[in-house]
CSV table of C-alpha atoms in Angstrom, one decimal:
chain,number,residue,atom,x,y,z
Y,1,MET,CA,120.2,118.3,84.0
Y,2,ALA,CA,120.6,119.5,87.4
Y,3,GLY,CA,117.6,121.2,88.6
Y,4,ASP,CA,115.9,117.8,87.1
Y,5,PHE,CA,117.7,115.9,90.3
Y,6,LEU,CA,116.8,118.5,92.5
Y,7,LEU,CA,113.2,118.5,91.6
Y,8,VAL,CA,113.9,114.8,92.2
Y,9,ALA,CA,115.5,115.0,95.3
Y,10,ALA,CA,112.5,117.5,96.6
Y,11,VAL,CA,110.4,115.1,96.1
Y,12,PHE,CA,111.5,112.1,97.7
Y,13,LEU,CA,112.3,113.8,100.9
Y,14,ALA,CA,109.0,115.6,101.0
Y,15,PHE,CA,107.1,112.1,100.9
Y,16,GLY,CA,109.8,110.4,102.5
Y,17,LEU,CA,110.5,112.1,105.6
Y,18,PRO,CA,106.9,112.5,106.5
Y,19,ALA,CA,106.6,108.9,106.1
Y,20,ALA,CA,109.6,108.0,108.1
Y,21,ALA,CA,109.0,110.4,111.1
Y,22,PHE,CA,105.2,109.6,111.3
Y,23,PRO,CA,104.6,106.4,110.1
Y,24,TYR,CA,101.3,106.0,111.8
Y,25,ARG,CA,100.0,108.9,110.5
Y,26,VAL,CA,100.5,108.7,107.3
Y,27,SER,CA,99.2,104.7,107.4
Y,28,LYS,CA,96.2,106.0,108.9
Y,29,LEU,CA,95.5,108.6,106.5
Y,30,GLY,CA,96.2,105.6,103.8
Y,31,GLU,CA,94.0,103.5,105.7
Y,32,ARG,CA,91.2,106.4,106.0
Y,33,VAL,CA,91.4,107.1,102.5
Y,34,ASP,CA,90.8,103.2,101.9
Y,35,ALA,CA,87.3,103.6,103.9
Y,36,ILE,CA,86.2,105.9,101.8
Y,37,GLY,CA,83.0,104.1,100.3
Y,38,SER,CA,83.1,101.6,102.9
Y,39,LYS,CA,80.0,101.6,105.5
Y,40,THR,CA,82.8,101.1,108.1
Y,41,PRO,CA,83.4,105.2,110.0
Y,42,LYS,CA,86.7,106.7,109.2
Y,43,ASP,CA,87.5,107.1,113.0
Y,44,GLU,CA,87.2,103.2,113.5
Y,45,VAL,CA,89.7,102.0,110.9
Y,46,GLU,CA,93.2,101.4,112.3
Y,47,PRO,CA,96.6,100.2,110.5
Y,48,ALA,CA,97.6,96.7,110.5
Y,49,GLU,CA,101.5,97.2,112.5
Y,50,TRP,CA,103.0,95.2,109.2
Y,51,ASN,CA,101.6,98.5,107.6
Y,52,VAL,CA,103.4,100.9,109.8
Y,53,THR,CA,106.3,99.5,109.6
Y,54,LEU,CA,106.1,99.3,105.5
Y,55,THR,CA,105.3,102.5,106.0
Y,56,ARG,CA,108.7,103.5,108.0
Y,57,PHE,CA,110.7,101.6,105.8
Y,58,GLY,CA,109.4,103.1,102.8
Y,59,GLY,CA,110.2,106.5,104.0
Y,60,VAL,CA,113.5,105.9,104.8
Y,61,PHE,CA,114.1,104.8,101.8
Y,62,MET,CA,112.7,107.2,99.7
Y,63,SER,CA,114.4,109.7,102.3
Y,64,ALA,CA,118.0,107.9,101.4
Y,65,LEU,CA,117.3,108.4,97.8
Y,66,GLY,CA,116.4,111.9,98.4
Y,67,VAL,CA,119.8,112.6,100.0
Y,68,ALA,CA,121.6,110.6,97.4
Y,69,TYR,CA,120.0,112.7,94.5
Y,70,LEU,CA,120.9,115.8,96.6
Y,71,PHE,CA,124.9,114.9,96.2
Y,72,ALA,CA,124.7,113.6,92.8
């Protein structure tokens, strides 16, 4: 049971910390993936400001859940 919580905490922290620390880079990566198959070159895509903000808050939330699972 404790191993399951540790695994969940590790996954949440692995995805949450980079999204909270580098939201622009994570959002830009998502936009590049979305641009696959598009005629727009991948170097020209930019994430919207709301997307960067949402990524930041999502990363903070996931990191908080990861820390909560560590102490559960």
